[in-house]
PDB file of C-alpha atoms in Angstrom:
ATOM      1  CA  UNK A 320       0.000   0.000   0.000  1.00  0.00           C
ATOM      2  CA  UNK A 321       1.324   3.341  -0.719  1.00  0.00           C
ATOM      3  CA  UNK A 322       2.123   6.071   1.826  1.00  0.00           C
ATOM      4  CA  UNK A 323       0.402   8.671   0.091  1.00  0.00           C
ATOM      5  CA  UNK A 324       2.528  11.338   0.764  1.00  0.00           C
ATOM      6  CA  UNK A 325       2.211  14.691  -1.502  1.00  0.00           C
ATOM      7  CA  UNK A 326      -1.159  13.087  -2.777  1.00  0.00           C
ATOM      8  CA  UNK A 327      -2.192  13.493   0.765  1.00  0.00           C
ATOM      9  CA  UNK A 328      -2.102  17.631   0.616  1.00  0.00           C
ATOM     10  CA  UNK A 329      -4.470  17.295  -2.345  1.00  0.00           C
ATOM     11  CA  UNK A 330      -6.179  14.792  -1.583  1.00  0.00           C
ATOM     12  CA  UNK A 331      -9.269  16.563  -0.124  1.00  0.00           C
ATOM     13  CA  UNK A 332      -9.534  19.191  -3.235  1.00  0.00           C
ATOM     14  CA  UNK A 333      -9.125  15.809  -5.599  1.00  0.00           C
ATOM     15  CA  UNK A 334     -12.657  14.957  -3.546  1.00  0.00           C
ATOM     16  CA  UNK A 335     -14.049  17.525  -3.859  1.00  0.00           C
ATOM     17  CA  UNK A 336     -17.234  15.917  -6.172  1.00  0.00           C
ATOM     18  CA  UNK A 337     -17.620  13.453  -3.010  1.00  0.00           C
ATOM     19  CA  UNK A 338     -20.620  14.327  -1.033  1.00  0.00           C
ATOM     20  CA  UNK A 339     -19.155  13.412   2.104  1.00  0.00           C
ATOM     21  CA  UNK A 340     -22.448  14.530   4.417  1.00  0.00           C
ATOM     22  CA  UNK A 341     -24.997  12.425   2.417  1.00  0.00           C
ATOM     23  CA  UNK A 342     -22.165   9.488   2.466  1.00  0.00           C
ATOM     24  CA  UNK A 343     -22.308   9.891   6.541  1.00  0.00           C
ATOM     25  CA  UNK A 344     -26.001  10.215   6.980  1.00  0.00           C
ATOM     26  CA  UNK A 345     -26.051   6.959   4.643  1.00  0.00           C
ATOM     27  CA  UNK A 346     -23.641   4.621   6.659  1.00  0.00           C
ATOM     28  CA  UNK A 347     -25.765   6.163  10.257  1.00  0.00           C
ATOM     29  CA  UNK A 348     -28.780   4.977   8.894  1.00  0.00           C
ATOM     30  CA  UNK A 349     -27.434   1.765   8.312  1.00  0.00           C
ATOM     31  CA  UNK A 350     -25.848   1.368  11.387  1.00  0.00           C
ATOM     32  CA  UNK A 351     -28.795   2.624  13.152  1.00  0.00           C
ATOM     33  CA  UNK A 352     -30.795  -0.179  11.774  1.00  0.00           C
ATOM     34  CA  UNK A 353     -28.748  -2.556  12.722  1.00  0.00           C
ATOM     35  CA  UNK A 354     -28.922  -1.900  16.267  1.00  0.00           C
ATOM     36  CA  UNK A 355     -25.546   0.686  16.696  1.00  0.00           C
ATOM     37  CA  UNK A 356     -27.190   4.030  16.900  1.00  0.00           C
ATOM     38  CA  UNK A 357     -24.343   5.360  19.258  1.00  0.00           C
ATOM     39  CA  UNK A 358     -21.301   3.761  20.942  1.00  0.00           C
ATOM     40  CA  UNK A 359     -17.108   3.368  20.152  1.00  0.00           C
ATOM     41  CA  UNK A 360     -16.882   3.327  16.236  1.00  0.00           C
ATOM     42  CA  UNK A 361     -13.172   2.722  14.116  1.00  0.00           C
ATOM     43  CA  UNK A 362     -13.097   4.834  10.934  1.00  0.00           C
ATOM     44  CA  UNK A 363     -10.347   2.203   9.030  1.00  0.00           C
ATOM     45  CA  UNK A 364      -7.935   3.525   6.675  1.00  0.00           C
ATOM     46  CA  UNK A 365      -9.071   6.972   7.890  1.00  0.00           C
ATOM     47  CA  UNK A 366      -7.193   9.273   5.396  1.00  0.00           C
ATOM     48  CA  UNK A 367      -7.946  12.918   5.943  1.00  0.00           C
ATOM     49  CA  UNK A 368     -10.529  12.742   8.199  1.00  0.00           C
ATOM     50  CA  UNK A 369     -13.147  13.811   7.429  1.00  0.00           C
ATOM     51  CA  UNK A 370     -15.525  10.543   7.682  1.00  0.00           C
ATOM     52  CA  UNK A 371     -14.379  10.445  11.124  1.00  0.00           C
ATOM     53  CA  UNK A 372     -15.020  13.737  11.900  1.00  0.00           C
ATOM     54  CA  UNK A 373     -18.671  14.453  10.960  1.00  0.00           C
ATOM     55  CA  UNK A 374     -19.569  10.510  12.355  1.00  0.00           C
ATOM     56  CA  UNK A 375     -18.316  12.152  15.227  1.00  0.00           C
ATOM     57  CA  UNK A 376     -20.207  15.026  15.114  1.00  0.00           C
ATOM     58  CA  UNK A 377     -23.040  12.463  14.288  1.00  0.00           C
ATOM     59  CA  UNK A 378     -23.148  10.735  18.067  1.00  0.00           C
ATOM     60  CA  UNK A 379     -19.993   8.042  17.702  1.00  0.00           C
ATOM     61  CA  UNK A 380     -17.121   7.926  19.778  1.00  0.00           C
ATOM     62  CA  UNK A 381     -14.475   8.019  16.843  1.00  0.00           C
ATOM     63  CA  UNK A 382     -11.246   6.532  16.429  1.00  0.00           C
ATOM     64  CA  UNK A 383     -10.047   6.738  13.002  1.00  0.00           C
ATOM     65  CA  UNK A 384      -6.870   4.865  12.412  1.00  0.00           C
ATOM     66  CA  UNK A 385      -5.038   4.902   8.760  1.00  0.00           C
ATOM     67  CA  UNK A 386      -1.421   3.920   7.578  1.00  0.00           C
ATOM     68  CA  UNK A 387      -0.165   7.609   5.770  1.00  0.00           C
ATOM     69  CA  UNK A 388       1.448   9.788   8.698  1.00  0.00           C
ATOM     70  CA  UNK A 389       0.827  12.494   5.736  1.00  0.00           C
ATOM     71  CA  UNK A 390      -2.947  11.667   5.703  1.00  0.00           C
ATOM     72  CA  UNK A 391      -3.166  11.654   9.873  1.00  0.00           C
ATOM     73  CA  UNK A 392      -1.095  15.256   9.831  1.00  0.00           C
ATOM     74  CA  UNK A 393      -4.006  17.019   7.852  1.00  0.00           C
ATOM     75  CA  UNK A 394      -6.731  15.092  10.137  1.00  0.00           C
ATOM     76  CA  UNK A 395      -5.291  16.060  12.974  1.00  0.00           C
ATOM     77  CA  UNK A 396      -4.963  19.654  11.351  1.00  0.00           C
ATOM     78  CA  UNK A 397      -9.343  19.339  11.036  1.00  0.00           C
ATOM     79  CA  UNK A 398      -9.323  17.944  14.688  1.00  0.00           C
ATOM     80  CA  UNK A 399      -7.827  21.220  16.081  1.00  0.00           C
ATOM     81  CA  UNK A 400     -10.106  23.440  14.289  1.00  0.00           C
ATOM     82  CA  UNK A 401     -12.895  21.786  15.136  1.00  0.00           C
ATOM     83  CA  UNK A 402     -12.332  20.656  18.349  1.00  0.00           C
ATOM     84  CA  UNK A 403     -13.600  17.464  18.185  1.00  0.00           C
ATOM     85  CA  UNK A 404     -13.296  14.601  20.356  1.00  0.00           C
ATOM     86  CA  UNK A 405     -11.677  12.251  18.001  1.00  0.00           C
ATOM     87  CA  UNK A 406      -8.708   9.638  18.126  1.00  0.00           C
ATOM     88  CA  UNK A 407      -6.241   9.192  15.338  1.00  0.00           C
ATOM     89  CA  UNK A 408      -3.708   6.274  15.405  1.00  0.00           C
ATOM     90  CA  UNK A 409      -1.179   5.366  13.060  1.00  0.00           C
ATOM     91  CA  UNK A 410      -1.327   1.517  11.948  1.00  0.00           C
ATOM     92  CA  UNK A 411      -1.340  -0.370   9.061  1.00  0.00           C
ATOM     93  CA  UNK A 412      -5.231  -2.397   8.823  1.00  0.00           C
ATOM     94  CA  UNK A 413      -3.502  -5.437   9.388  1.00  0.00           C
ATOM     95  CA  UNK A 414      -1.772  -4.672  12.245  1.00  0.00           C
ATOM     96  CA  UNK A 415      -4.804  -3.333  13.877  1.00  0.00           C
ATOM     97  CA  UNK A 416      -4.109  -3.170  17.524  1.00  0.00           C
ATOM     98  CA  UNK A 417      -6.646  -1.079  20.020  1.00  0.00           C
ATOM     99  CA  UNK A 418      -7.080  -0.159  23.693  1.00  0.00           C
ATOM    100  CA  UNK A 419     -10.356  -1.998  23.786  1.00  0.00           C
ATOM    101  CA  UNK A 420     -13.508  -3.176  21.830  1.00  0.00           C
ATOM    102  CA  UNK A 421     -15.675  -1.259  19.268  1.00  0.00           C
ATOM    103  CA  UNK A 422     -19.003  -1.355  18.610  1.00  0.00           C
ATOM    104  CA  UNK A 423     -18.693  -0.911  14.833  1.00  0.00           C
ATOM    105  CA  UNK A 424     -15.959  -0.042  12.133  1.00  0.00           C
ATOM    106  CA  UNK A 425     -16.423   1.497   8.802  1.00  0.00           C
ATOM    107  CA  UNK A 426     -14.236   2.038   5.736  1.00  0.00           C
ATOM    108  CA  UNK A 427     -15.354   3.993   2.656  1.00  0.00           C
ATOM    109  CA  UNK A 428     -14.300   4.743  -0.428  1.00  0.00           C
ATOM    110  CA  UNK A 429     -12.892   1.749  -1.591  1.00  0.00           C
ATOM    111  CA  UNK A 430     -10.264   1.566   0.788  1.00  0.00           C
ATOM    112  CA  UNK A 431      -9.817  -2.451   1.231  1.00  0.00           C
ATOM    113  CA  UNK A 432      -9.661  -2.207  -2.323  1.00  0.00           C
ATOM    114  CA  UNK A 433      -5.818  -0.336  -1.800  1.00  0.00           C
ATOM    115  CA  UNK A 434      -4.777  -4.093  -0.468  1.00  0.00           C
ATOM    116  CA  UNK A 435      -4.186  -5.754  -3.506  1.00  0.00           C
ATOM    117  CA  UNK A 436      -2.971  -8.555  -1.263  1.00  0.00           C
ATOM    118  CA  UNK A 437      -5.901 -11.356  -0.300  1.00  0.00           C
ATOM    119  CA  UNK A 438      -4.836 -13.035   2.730  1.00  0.00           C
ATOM    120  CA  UNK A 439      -3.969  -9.718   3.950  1.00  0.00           C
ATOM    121  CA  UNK A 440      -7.308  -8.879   3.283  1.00  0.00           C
ATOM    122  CA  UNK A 441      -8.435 -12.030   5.521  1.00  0.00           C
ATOM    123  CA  UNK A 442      -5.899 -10.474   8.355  1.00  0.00           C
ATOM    124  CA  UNK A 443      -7.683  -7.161   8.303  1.00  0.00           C
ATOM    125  CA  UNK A 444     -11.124  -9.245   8.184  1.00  0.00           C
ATOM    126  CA  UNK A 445      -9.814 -10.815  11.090  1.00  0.00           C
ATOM    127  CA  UNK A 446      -8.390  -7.660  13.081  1.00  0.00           C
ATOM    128  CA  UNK A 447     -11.569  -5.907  12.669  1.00  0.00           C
ATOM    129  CA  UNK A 448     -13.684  -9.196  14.231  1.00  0.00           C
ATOM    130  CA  UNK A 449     -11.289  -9.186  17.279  1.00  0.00           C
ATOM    131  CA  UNK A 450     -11.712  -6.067  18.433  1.00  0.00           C
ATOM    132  CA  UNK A 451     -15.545  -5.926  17.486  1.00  0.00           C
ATOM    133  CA  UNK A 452     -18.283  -6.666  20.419  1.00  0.00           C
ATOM    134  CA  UNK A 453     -20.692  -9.255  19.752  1.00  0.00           C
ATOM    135  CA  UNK A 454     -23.837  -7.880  17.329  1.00  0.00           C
ATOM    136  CA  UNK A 455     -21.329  -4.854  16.138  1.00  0.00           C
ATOM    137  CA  UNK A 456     -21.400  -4.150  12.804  1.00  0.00           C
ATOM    138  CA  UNK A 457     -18.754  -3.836  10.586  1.00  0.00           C
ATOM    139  CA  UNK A 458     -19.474  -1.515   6.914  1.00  0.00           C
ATOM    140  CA  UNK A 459     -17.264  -0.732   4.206  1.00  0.00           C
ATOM    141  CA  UNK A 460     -17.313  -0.545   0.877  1.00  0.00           C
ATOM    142  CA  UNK A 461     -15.157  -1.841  -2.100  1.00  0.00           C
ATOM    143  CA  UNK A 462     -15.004  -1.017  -5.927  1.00  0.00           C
ATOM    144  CA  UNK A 463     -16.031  -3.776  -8.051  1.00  0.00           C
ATOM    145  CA  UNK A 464     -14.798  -6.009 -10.854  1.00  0.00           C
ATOM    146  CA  UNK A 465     -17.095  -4.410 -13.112  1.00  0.00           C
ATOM    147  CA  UNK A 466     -15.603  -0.685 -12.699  1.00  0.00           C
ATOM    148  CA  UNK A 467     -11.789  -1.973 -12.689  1.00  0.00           C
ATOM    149  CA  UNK A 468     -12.614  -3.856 -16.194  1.00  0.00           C
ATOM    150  CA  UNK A 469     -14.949  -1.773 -17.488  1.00  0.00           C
ATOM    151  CA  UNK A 470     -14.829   2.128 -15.818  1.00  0.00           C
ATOM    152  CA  UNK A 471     -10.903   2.638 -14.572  1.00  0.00           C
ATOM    153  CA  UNK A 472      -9.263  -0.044 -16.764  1.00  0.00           C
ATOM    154  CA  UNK A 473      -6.443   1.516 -18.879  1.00  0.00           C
ATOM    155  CA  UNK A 474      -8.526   5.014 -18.888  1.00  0.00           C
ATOM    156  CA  UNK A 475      -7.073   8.026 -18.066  1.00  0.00           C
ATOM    157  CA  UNK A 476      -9.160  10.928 -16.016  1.00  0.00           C
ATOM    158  CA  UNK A 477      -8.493  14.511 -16.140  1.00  0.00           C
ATOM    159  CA  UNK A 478      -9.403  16.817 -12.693  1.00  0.00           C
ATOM    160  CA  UNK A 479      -8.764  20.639 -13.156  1.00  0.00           C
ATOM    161  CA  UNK A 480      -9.817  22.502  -9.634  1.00  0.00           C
ATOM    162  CA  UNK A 481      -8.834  25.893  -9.221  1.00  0.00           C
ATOM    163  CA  UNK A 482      -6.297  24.746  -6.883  1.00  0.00           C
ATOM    164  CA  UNK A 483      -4.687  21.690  -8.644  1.00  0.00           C
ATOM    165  CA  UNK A 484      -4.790  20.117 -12.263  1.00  0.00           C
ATOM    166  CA  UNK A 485      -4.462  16.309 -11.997  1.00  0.00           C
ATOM    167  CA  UNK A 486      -4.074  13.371 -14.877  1.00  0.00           C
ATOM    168  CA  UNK A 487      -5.061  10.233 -13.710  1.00  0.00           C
ATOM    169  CA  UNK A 488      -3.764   7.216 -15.828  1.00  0.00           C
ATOM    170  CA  UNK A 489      -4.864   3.655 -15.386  1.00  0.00           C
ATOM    171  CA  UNK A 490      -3.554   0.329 -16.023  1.00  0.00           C
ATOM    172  CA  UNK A 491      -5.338  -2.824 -15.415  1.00  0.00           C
ATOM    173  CA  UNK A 492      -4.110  -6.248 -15.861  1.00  0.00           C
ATOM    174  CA  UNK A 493      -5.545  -9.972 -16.094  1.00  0.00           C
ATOM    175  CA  UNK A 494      -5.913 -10.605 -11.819  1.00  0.00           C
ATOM    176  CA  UNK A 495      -8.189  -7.246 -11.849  1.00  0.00           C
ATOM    177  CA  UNK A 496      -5.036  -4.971  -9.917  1.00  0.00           C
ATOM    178  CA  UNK A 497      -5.286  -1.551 -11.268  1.00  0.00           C
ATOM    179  CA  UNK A 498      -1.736   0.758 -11.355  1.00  0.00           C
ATOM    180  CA  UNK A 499      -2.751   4.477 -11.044  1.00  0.00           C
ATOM    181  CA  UNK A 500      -0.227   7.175 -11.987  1.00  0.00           C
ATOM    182  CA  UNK A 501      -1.332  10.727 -10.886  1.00  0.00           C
ATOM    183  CA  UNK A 502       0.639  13.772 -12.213  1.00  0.00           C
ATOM    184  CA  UNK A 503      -0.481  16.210 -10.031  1.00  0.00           C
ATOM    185  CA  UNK A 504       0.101  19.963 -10.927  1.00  0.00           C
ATOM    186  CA  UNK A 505      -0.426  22.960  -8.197  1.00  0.00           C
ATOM    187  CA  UNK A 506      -0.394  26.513  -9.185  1.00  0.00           C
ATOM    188  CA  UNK A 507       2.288  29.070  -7.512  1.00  0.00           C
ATOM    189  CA  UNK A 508       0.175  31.286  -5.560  1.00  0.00           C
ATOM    190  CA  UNK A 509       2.589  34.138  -6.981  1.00  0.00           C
ATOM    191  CA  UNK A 510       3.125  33.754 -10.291  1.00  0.00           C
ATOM    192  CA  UNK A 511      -0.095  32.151 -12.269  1.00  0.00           C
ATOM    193  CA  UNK A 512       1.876  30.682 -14.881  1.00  0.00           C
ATOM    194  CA  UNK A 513       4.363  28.883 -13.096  1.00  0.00           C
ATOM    195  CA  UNK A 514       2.780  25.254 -11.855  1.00  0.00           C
ATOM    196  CA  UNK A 515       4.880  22.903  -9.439  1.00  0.00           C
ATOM    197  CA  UNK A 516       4.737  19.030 -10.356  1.00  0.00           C
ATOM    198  CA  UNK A 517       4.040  16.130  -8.087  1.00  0.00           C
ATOM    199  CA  UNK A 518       3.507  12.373  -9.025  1.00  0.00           C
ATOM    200  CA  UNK A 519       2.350   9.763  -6.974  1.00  0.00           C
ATOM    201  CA  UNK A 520       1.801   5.906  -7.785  1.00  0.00           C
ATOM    202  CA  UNK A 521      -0.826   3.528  -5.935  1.00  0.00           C
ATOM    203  CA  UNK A 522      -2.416   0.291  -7.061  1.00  0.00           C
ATOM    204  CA  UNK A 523      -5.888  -0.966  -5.996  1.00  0.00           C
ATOM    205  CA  UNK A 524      -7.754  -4.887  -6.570  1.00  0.00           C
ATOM    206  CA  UNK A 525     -11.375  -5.884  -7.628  1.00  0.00           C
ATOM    207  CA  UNK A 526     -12.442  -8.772  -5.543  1.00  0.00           C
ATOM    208  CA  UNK A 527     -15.164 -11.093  -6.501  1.00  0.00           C
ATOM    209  CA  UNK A 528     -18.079 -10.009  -3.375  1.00  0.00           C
ATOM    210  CA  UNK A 529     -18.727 -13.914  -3.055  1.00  0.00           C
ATOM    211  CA  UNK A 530     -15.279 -14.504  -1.988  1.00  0.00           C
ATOM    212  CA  UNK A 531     -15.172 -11.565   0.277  1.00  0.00           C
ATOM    213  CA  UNK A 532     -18.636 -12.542   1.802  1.00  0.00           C
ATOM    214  CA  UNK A 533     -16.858 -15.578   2.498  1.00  0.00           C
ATOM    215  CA  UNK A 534     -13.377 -14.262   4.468  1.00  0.00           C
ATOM    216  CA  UNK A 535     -16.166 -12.187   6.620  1.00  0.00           C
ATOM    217  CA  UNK A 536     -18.382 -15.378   7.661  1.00  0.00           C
ATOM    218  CA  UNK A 537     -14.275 -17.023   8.278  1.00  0.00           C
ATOM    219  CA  UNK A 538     -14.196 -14.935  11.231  1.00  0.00           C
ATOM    220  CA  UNK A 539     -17.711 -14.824  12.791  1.00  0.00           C
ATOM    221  CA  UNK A 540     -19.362 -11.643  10.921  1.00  0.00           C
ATOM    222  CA  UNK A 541     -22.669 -12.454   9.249  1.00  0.00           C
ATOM    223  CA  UNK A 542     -22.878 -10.267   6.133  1.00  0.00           C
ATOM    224  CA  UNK A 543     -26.582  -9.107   6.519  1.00  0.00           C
ATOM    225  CA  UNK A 544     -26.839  -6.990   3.038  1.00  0.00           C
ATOM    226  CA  UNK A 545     -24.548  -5.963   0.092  1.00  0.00           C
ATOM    227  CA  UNK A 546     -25.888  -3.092  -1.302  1.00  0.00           C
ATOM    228  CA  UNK A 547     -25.621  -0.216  -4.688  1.00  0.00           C
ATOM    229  CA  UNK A 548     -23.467   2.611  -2.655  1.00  0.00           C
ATOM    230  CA  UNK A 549     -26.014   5.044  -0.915  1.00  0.00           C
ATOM    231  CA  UNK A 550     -28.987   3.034  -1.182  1.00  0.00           C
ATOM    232  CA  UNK A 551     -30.250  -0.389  -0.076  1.00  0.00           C
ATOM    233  CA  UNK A 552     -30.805  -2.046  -3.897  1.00  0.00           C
ATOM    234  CA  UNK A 553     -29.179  -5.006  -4.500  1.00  0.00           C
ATOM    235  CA  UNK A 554     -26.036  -5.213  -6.248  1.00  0.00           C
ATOM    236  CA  UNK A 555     -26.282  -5.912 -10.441  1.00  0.00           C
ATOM    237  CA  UNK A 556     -23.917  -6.692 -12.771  1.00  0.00           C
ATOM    238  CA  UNK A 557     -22.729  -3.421 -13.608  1.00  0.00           C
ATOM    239  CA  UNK A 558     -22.942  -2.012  -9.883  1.00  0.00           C
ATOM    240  CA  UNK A 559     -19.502  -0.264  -9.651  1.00  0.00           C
ATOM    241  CA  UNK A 560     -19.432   0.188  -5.888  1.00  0.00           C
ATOM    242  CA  UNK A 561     -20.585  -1.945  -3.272  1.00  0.00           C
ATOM    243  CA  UNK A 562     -21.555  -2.143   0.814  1.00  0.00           C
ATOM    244  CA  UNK A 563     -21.456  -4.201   2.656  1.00  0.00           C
ATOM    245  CA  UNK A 564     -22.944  -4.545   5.842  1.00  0.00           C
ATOM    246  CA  UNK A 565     -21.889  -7.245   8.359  1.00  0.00           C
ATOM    247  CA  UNK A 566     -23.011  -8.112  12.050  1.00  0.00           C
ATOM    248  CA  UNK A 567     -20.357  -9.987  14.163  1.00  0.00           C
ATOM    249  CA  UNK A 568     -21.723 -13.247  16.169  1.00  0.00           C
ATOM    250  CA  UNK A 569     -20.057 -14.928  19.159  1.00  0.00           C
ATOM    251  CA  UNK A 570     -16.384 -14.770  20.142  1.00  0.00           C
ATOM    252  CA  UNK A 571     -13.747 -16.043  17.914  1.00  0.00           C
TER     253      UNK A 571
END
């Protein structure tokens, strides 16, 4: 997994298009339904922030833990502005290691997809169930085969902010691991024509959801509904993200 470091300064601007209070409204409602309405939550592979933040803000006792020392710098630059209550650790999702239980864990925006690894995949799985009370919920979401073959395979994106111009360049092969290349370009706040360069490289994988509905009920989570992002339809063939939404049962 990569470390993320310029990428991490821009990263926020480079989401700009995500609508990050509808997202958080979404994954309470879901957790709500399933029986965690308040209660210690883990934000995994926490990037910037801001997911922890406004769950925070939302009723959960946050703890948002994420690999990228670069990513944790600018949450922890949000946390001080706010003022918000919230915990950010450094650790891998694999080497997941906490003070006590949680009552549920989300990860969004395709972040399990970064691990382009399977059985680490299973060891994240199986982090997440040992800290996790019995009946908590775990909820992320992954991209799927269908949008590495057919919507970021060997494409190449363009994103010009008035902040940052970025080319985003794709390559894809046979086991569904995508290579993204970002040229990122950010203007000189003096002189308008001059632009400094940064690149960054990161590679993400498409697993089937059978198999990963499978590692989950390996470690005692009972996946209760895999759902179209934002909504509660079932997945289809050309679904390009999906949640899922699992409820942990008994001790391991």
């Amino acid at each position: 997994m990569a470390s993320y470091g310029d990428f991490a300064y821009f990263y926020d601007n480079l989401t700009d298009n995500v609508d990050y209070e509808k997202r958080c409204s979404y994954i309470k409602g879901l957790l709500a339904e399933n029986g965690v309405g308040e209660g210690i939550l883990l934000d995994l592979a926490c990037g910037t922030g801001t997911v922890s933040l406004m769950l925070s803000d939302m009723g959960y006792d946050v703890i948002g833990v994420d690999a990228s020392e670069d990513m944790l710098s600018v949450a922890q630059e949000k946390k001080m502005e706010s003022g918000a209550d919230v915990i950010f650790l450094c650790q891998r999702m694999e080497e997941l290691d906490l003070f006590g239980t949680i009552n549920a864990c989300v990860s969004t925006l395709d972040s399990i997809n970064h691990v382009t690894d399977e059985e680490t995949v299973k060891e994240i799985f199986r982090r997440v169930s040992l800290f996790m009370e019995d009946k908590g919920i775990f909820l992320f979401d992954v991209n799927t085969p269908y949008k590495h073959k057919y919507v970021l395979g060997d494409n190449t994106f363009v994103y010009d902010t008035d902040e940052v111009y970025c080319v985003w360049q794709n390559s894809t092969d046979e086991s569904l691991v995508t290579t993204v290349n970002l040229d990122i370009f950010e203007k000189d706040e003096d002189d308008e024509e001059t632009y400094y360069r940064y690149s960054e490289e990161f590679t993400e994988r498409a697993y089937d959801l059978d198999d990963i509905k499978k590692w989950l009920e390996d470690v005692k989570f009972e996946v209760i509904g895999i759902y179209e992002e934002l909504t509660k339809d079932s997945v289809k063939a050309d679904t390009q993200r999906a949640v899922f939404v699992a409820r942990k049962h008994g001790t391991q």
